[in-house]
Coordinates of C-alpha atoms in Angstrom, one line a residue:
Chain A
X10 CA -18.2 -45.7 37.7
X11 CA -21.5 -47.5 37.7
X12 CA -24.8 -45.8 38.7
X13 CA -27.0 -48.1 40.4
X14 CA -30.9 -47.9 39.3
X15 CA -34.3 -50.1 40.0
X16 CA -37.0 -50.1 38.5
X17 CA -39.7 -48.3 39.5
X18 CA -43.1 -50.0 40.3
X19 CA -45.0 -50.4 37.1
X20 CA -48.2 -48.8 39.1
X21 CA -45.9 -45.5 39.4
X22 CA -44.9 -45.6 35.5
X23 CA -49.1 -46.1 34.7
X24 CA -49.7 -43.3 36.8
X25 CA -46.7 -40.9 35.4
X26 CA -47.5 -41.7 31.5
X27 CA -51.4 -41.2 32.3
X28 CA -53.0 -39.2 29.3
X29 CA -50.1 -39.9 27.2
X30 CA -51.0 -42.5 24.3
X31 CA -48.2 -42.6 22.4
X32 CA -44.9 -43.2 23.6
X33 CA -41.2 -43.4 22.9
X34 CA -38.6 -45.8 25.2
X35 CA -34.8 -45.0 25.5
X36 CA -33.1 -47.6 27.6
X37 CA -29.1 -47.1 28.3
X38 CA -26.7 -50.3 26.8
X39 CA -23.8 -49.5 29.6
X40 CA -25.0 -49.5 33.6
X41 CA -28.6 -50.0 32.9
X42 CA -28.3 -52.9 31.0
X43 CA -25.9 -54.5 33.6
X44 CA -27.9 -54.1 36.4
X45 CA -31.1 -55.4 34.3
X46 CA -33.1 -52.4 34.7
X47 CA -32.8 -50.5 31.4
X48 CA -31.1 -53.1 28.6
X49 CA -32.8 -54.4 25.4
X50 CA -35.2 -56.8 27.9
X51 CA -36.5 -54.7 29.9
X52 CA -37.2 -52.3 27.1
X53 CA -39.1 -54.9 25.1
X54 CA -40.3 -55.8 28.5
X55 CA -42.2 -52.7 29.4
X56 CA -42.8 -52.1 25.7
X57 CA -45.4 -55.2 26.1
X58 CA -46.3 -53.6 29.6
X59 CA -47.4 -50.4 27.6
X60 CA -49.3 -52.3 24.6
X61 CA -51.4 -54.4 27.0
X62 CA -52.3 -50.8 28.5
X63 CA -53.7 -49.9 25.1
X64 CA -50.7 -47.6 24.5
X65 CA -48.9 -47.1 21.1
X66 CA -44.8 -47.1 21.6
X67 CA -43.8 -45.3 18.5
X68 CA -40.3 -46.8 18.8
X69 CA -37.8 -47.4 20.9
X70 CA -33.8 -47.8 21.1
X71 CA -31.1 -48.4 23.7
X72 CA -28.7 -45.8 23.5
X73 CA -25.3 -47.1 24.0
X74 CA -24.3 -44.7 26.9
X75 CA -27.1 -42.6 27.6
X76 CA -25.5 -39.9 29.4
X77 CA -23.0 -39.5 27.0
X78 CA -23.2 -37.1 24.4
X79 CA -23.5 -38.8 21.5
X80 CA -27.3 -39.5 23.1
X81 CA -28.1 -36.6 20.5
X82 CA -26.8 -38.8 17.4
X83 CA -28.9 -41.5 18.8
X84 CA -32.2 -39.4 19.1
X85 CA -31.7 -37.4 15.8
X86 CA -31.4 -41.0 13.8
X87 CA -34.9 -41.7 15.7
X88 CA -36.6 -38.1 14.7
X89 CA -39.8 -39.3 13.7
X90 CA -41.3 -42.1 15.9
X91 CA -39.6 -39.8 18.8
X92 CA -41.6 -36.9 17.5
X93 CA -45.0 -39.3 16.9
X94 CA -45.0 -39.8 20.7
X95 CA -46.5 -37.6 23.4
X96 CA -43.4 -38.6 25.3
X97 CA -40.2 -40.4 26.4
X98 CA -39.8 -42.9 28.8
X99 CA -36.5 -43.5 29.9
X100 CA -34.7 -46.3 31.6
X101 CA -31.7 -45.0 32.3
X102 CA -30.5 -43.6 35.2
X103 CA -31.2 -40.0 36.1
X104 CA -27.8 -39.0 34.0
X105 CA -29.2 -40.3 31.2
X106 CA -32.5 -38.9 31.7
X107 CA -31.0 -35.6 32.4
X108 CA -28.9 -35.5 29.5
X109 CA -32.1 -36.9 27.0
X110 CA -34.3 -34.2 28.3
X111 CA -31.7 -31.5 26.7
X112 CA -32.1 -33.2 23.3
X113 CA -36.0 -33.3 23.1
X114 CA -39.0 -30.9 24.2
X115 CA -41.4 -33.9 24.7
X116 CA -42.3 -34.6 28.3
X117 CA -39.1 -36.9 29.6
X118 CA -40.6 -39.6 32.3
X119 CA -37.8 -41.6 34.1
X120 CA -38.6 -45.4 34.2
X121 CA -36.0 -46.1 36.7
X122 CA -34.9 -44.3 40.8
X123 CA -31.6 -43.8 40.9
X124 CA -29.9 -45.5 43.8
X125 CA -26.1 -45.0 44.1
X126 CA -22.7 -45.1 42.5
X127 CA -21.1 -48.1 43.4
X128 CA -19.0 -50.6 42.8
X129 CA -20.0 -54.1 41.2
X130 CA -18.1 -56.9 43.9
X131 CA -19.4 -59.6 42.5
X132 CA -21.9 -60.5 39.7
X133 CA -25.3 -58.9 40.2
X134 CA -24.0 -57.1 43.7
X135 CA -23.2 -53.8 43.9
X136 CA -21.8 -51.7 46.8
X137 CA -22.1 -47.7 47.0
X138 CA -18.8 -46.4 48.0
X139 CA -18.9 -42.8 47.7
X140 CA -20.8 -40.0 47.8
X141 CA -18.9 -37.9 45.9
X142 CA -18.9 -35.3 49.7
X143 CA -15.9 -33.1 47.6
X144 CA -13.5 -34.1 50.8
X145 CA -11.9 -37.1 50.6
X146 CA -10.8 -38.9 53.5
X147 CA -9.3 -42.0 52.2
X148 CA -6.3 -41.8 53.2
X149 CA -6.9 -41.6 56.6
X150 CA -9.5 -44.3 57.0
X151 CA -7.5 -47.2 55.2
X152 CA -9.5 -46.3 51.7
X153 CA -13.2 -47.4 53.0
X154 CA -15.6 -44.2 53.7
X155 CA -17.1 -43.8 57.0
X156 CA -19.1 -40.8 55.2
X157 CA -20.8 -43.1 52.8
X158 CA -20.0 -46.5 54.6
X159 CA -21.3 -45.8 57.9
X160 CA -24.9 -45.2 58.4
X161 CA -24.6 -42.1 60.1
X162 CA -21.5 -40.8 58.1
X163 CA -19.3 -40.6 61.4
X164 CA -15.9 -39.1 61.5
X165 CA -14.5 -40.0 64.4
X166 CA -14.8 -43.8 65.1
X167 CA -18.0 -46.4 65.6
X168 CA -21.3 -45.1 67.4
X169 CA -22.3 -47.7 69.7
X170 CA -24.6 -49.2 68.1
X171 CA -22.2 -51.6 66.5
X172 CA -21.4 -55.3 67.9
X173 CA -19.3 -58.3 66.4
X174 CA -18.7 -56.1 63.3
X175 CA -22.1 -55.2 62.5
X176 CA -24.4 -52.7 62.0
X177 CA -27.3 -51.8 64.1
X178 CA -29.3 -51.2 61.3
X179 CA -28.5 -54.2 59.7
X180 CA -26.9 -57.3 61.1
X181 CA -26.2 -58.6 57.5
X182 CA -24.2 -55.0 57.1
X183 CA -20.7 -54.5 58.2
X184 CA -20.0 -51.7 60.7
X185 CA -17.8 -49.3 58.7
X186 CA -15.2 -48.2 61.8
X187 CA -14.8 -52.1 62.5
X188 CA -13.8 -52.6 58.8
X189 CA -11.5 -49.5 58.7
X190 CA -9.9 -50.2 62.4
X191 CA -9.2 -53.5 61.5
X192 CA -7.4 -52.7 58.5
X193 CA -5.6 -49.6 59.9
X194 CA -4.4 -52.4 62.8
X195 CA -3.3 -54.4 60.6
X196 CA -1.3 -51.7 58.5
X197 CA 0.2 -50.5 61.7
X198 CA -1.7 -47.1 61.7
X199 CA -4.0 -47.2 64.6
X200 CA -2.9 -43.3 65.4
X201 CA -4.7 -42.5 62.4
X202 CA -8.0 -43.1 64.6
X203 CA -7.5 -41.6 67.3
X204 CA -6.9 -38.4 65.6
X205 CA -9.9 -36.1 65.9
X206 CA -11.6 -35.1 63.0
X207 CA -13.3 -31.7 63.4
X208 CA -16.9 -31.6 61.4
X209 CA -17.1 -31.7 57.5
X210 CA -17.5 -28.7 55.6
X211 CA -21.0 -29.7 53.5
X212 CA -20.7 -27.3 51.0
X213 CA -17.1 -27.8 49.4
X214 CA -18.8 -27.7 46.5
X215 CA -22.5 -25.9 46.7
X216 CA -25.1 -27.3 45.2
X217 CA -26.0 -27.4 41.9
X218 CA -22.3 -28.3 41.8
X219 CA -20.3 -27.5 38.5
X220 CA -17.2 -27.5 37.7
X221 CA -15.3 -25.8 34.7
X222 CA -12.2 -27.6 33.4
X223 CA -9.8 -25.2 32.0
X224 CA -9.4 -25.1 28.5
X225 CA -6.7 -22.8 26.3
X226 CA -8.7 -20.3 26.7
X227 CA -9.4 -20.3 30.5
X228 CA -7.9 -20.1 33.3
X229 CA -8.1 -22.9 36.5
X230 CA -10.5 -21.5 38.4
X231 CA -13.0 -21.0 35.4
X232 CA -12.0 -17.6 34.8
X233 CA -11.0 -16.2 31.0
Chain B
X19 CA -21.3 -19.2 85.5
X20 CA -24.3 -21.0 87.1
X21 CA -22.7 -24.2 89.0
X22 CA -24.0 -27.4 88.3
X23 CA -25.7 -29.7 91.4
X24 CA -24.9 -32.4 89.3
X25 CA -21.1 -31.3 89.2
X26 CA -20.4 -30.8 93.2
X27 CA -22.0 -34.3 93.2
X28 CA -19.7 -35.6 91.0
X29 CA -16.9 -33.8 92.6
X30 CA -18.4 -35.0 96.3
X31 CA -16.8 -38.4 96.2
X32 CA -20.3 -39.8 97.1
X33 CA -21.9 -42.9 95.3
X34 CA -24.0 -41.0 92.2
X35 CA -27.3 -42.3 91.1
X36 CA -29.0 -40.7 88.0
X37 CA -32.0 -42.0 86.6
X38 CA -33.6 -41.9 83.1
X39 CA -36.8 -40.1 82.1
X40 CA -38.3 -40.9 79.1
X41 CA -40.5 -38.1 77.7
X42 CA -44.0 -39.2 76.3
X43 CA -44.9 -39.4 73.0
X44 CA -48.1 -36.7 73.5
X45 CA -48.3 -33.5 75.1
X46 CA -50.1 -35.0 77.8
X47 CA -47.0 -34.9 80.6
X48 CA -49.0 -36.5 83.5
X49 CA -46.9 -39.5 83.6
X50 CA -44.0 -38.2 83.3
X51 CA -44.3 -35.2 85.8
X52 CA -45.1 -37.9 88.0
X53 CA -42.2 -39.1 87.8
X54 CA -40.2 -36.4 87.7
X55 CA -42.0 -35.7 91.1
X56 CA -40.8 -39.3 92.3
X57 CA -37.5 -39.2 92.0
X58 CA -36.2 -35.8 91.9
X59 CA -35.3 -35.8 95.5
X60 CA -33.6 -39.5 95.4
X61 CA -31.5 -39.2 92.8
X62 CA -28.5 -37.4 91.6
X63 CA -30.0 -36.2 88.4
X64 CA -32.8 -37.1 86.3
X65 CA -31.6 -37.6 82.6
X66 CA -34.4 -37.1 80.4
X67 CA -33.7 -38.8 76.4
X68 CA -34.1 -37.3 73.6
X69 CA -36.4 -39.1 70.8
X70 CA -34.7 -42.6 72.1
X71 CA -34.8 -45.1 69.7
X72 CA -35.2 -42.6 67.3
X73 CA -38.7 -42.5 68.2
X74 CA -40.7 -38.9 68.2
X75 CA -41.9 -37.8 71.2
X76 CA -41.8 -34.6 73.4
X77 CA -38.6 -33.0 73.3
X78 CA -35.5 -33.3 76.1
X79 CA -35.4 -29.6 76.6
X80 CA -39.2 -29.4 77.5
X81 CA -38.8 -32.5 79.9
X82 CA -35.3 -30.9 81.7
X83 CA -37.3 -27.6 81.7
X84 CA -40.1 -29.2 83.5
X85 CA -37.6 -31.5 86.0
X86 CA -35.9 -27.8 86.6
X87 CA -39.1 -26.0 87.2
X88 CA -40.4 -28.5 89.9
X89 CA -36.6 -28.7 91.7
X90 CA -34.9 -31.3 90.2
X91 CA -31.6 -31.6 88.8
X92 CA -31.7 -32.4 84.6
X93 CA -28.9 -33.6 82.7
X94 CA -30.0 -32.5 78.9
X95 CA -29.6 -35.4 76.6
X96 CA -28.3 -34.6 73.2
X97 CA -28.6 -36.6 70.2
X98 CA -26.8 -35.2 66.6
X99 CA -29.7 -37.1 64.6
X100 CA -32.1 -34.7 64.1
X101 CA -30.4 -31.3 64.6
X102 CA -27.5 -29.4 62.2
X103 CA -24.7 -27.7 64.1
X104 CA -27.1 -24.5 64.5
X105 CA -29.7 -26.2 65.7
X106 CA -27.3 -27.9 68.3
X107 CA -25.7 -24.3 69.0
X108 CA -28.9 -22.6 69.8
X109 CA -30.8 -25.4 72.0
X110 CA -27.7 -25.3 74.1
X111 CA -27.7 -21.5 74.4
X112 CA -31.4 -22.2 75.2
X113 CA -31.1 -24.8 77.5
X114 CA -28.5 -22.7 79.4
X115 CA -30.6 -19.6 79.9
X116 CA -33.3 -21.9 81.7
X117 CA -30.9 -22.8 84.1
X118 CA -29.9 -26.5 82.6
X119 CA -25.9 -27.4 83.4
X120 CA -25.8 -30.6 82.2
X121 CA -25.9 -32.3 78.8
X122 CA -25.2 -35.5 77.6
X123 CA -23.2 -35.7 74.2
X124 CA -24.7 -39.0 72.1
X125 CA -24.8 -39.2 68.3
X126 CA -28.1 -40.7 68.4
X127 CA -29.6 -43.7 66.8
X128 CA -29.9 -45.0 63.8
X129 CA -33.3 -42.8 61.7
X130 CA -34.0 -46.5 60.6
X131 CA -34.8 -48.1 64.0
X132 CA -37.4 -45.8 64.9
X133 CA -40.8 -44.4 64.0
X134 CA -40.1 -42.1 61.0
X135 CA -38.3 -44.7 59.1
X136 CA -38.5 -42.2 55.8
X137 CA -36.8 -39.3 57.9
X138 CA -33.5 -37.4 57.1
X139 CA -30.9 -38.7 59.3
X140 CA -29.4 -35.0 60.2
X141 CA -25.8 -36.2 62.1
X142 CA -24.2 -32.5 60.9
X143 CA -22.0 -33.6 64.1
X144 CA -20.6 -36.9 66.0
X145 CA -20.4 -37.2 70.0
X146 CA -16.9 -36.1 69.7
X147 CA -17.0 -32.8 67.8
X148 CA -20.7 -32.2 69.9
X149 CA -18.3 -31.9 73.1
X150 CA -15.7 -30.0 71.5
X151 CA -18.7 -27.4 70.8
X152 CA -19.7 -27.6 74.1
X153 CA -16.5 -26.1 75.3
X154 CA -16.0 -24.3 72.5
X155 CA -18.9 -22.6 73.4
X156 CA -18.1 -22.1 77.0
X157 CA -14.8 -20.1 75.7
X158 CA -17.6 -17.7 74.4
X159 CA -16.8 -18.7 70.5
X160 CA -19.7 -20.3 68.5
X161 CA -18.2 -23.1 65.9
X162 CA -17.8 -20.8 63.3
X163 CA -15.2 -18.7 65.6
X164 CA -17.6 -15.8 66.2
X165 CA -17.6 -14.3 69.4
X166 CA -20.8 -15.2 71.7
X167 CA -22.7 -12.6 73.3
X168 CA -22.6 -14.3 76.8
X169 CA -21.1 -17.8 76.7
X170 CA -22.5 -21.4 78.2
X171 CA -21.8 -23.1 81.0
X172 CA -22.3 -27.3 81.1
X173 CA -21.6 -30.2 82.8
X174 CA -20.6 -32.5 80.0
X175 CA -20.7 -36.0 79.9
X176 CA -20.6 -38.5 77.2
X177 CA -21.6 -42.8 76.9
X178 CA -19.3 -45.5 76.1
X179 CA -20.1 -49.5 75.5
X180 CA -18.1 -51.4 77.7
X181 CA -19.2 -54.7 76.7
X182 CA -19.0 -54.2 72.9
X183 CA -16.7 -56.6 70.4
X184 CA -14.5 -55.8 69.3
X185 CA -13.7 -53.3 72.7
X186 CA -10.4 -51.4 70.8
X187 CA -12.8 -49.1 68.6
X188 CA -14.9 -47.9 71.5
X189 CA -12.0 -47.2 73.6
X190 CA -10.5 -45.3 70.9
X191 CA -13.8 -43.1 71.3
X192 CA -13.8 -42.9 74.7
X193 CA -10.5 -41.5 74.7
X194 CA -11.5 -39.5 72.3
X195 CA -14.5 -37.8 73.9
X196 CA -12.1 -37.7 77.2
X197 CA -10.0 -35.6 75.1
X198 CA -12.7 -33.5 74.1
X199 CA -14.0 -32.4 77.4
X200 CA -16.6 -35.3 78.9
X201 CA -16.6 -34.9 82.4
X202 CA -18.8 -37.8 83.0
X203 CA -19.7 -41.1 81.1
X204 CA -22.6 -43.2 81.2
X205 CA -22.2 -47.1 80.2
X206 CA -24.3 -49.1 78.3
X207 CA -26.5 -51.6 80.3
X208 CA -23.5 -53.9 82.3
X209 CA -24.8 -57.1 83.9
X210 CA -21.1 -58.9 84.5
X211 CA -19.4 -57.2 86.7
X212 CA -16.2 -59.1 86.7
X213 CA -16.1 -58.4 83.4
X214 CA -17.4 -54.1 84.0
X215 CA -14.6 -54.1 86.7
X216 CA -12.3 -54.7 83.9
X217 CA -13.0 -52.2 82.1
X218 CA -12.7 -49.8 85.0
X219 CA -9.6 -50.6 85.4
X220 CA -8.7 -48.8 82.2
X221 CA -11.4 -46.4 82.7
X222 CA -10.0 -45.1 85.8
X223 CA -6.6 -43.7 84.1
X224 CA -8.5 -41.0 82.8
X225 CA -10.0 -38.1 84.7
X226 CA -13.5 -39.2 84.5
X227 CA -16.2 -40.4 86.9
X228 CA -17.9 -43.2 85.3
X229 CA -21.5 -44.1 86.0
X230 CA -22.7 -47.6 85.1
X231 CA -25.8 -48.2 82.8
X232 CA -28.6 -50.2 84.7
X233 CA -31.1 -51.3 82.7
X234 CA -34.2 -53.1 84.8
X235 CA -34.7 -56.5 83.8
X236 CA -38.3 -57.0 84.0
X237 CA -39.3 -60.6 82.3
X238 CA -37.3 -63.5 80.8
X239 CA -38.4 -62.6 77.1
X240 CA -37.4 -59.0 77.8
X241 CA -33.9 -60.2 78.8
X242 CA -33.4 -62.2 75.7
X243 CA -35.1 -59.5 73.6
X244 CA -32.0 -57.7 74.9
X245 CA -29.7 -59.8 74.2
X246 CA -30.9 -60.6 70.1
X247 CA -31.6 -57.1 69.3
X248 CA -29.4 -54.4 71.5
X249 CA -25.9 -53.8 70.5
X250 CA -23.2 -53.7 73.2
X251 CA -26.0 -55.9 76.0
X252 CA -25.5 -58.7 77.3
X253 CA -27.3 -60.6 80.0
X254 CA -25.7 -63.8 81.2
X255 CA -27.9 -66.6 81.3
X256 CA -27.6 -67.1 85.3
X257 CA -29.7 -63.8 85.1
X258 CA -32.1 -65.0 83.2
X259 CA -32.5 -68.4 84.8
X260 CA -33.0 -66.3 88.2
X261 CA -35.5 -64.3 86.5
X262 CA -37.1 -67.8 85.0
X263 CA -36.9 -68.8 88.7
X264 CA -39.1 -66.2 90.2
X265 CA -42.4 -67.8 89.8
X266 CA -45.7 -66.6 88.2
X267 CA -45.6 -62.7 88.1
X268 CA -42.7 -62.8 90.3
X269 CA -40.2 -61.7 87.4
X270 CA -40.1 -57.8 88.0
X271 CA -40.0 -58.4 91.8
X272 CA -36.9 -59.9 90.8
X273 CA -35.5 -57.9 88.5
X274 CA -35.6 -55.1 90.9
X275 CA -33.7 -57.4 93.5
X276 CA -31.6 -58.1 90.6
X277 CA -30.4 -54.3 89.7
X278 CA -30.9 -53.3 93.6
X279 CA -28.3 -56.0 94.1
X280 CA -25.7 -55.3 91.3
X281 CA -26.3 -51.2 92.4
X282 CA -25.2 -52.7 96.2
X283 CA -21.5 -54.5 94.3
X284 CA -20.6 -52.2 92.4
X285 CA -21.0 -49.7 95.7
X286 CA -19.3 -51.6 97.9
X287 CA -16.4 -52.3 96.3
X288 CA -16.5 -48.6 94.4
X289 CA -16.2 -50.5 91.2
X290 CA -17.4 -46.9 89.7
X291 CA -18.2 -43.9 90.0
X292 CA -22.5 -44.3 90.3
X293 CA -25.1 -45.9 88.6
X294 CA -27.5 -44.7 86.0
X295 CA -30.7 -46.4 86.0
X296 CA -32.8 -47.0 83.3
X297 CA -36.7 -48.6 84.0
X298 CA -37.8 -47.7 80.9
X299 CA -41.4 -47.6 81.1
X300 CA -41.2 -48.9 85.4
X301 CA -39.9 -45.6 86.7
X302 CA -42.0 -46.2 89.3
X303 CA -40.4 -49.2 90.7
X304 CA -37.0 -47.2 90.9
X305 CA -37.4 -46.0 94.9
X306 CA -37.3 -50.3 95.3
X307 CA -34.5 -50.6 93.8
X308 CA -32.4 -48.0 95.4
X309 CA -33.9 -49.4 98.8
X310 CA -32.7 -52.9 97.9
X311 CA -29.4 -50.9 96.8
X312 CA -29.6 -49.9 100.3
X313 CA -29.8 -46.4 98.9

């Protein structure tokens, strides 16, 4: 798993640290770093950003997976110069910023948007390929999601906005049902779309989604 | 139930026209009613689009409600782009109180081609399970299985790209929305016929009156801007030379003799079922064409 991040504009970081003076950067050393938006660069990068602003950056570290756990070992080694500084900014995605804001009271201000989780297909390209909808269809759709694939997230084959492959949105994107009925013609398993697939259930999983692995002392479903 | 005009002409056996009506973006209707007021009595049905090209504007319902109040026949078009599947439920409820029996399943464009680029693109639904909720609905059940209080009653039709590459996909979805209730379809814009009388050939196995889409060329550029940028179109270049042809302000003369002709082929050798027009923006020149149609 990868989550995909950019940067946000450096205008919008000014405006979100305004009044603070002091600051603190976390970056993240796994998926920020490889897509260049949170790694040892662009910390030192922004660091200089801040400094020309006539801010003071107390410190700074890249945690090796932000989101992980550990992040509190991280932080707790960096007590002081985290606790000089009116705040954190992060650049990590919004995992890591989520999971750094339960470690500190300091104001936590995310550096980087959060895109997608994707796939890396190549150096330096990434490809979102799920949306984590809690209602995989896969297997029917010779393992490419129309719900995250296709623009519009259709179930039951191409809208017609598609020609030679494409996408109407973008000619340089591939139509989803193209990819997915080519492959299913070539795997002999055309039947598969012209079965009808009634409408998604949205709330498989209700947001704020959670789920409870069992443990010992649990049960399946969450229960003791 | 109350009986759809649009139905017993479908059933007739006669040549169908049904023409498009684009709502304005405005709550000024002037142009439009004018319109409305045009056609209403030469055509079949007056199809009036809903936020087409993903574009905001004044609403389908309002524009069938005001083709119904001044005698016309609407067909509702229906787009899954902006509405959830209660939404969907209840404007069809609506629509069929105000006495409006026919509705046009689409999924709707693409929230990036329009106007409200930053917009959440809704699509709860697709064309397919739309229809299915249609007649689910007409059984007197709503989609979660509840039982309606008084059920609907529509005409349902649905669109399909005849000209699109590869062809397998779409028919795959045409069969599909067949199988989920579309009485009618409408086609993208055809310009070779040879190539549309193909396609009704496999068309015509299933129990569907087929209506082909006529959009009015109106200018060379337009043409081509057709061909580079909409999905599914294409105008042969023997069109566009004719329309190069014309001479000096001569082009929309001749794109009317142009669609007026093509209405005339496909009549006379009952290629299909009807035509739907589409002037988008020239509603006025429609009565031409259908007198060049010889309509």
């Amino acid at each position: 798993m990868r989550s995909i991040t950019k940067r946000k504009p450096v205008e919008e970081v000014e405006q979100s640290l305004k009044g603070f003076e002091q600051v603190y950067i976390l970056g993240c050393g796994t998926c920020a770093t490889m897509t260049k938006t949170g790694g040892r660069d662009q910390v030192l990068e922004i660091k200089e950003y801040l400094e020309s602003l006539e801010k003071t950056v107390t410190g700074w570290t890249v945690i090796p997976i932000a989101c992980d756990e550990m992040t509190e070992v991280a932080m707790r080694e960096n007590e002081r110069p985290l606790r000089n500084a009116g705040c954190v900014l992060v650049m990590a995605c919004a995992l890591g910023v989520h999971r750094i804001s339960t470690y500190t009271n300091n104001p936590v201000i995310p550096a980087l948007d959060t895109l997608f989780i994707g796939l890396e297909e190549k150096p330096g390209h990434f490809r979102e390929v799920c949306i984590q909808c809690g209602q995989c269809v896969l297997g029917e759709t010779a393992g490419i999601c129309p719900v995250t694939a296709c623009n519009k997230g259709l179930l039951n084959g191409p809208c017609g906005g598609t020609n030679d492959g494409k996408c109407e949105v973008d000619k340089n994107k591939d139509c989803a049902w193209t990819l997915i009925y080519r492959r299913l013609k070539l795997q002999g398993r055309l039947d598969l779309m012209r079965k009808y697939h009634p409408p998604k259930n949205y709330q498989t999983a209700p947001r704020p989604k959670t789920v409870i692995i069992s443990t010992s002392e649990e049960n399946q479903d969450g229960s003791v | 139930m109350a009986v759809s005009k649009f139905k017993e002409a479908l059933n007739s056996g006669k040549f169908l026209v049904t023409c498009e009506i684009g709502p304005p973006k405005g709550s000024d209707l002037t142009q439009m009613l004018h319109h409305v007021d045009l056609l209403k009595y030469r055509v079949d049905a007056l199809n009036v689009t809903d936020h087409q090209s993903s574009v905001m504007r004044f609403p389908s319902l309002g524009g069938c409600l005001a083709v119904k109040e001044r005698g016309g026949e609407p067909i509702l078009q229906m787009t899954c782009r902006d509405r959830n599947r209660l939404a969907l439920q209840a404007d069809l409820m609506f629509a069929h109180t105000r006495g409006i029996n026919n509705v046009l399943c689409l999924t709707g464009d693409s929230i990036l081609v329009g106007d409200h680029k930053g917009a959440k693109g809704v699509f709860d639904l697709d064309s397919v399970q739309l229809l299915r909720t249609v007649r689910q609905m007409e059984a007197g059940k709503d989609m979660a299985g509840n039982d309606l209080e008084g059920a609907v009653g529509f005409c349902a039709g649905a669109v399909v790209t005849p000209e699109a590459t590869p062809i397998e996909p779409q028919m795959i979805k045409f069969e599909k929305k067949v199988e989920a209730g579309a009485e009618f379809f409408q086609t993208q814009a055809v310009y070779d016929l040879d190539k549309f009388a193909k396609f009704m050939e496999y068309a015509r196995q299933f129990p569907v009156k087929v209506l082909a889409g006529m959009v009015l060329l109106t200018s060379v550029g337009m043409a081509k801007f057709l061909n580079a940028n909409i999905p599914g179109i294409v105008v042969p270049q023997e069109l566009i030379d004719e329309l190069a042809n014309a001479g000096r302000g001569r082009a929309l003369h001749k794109g009317i003799e142009i669609a007026g002709r093509m209405i005339a082929a496909l009549k006379k050798d009952s290629i299909c079922d009807g035509v739907h027009i589409m002037a988008i923006g020239k509603e006025e020149v429609v009565p031409e064409i259908l007198a060049k149609a010889g309509l």
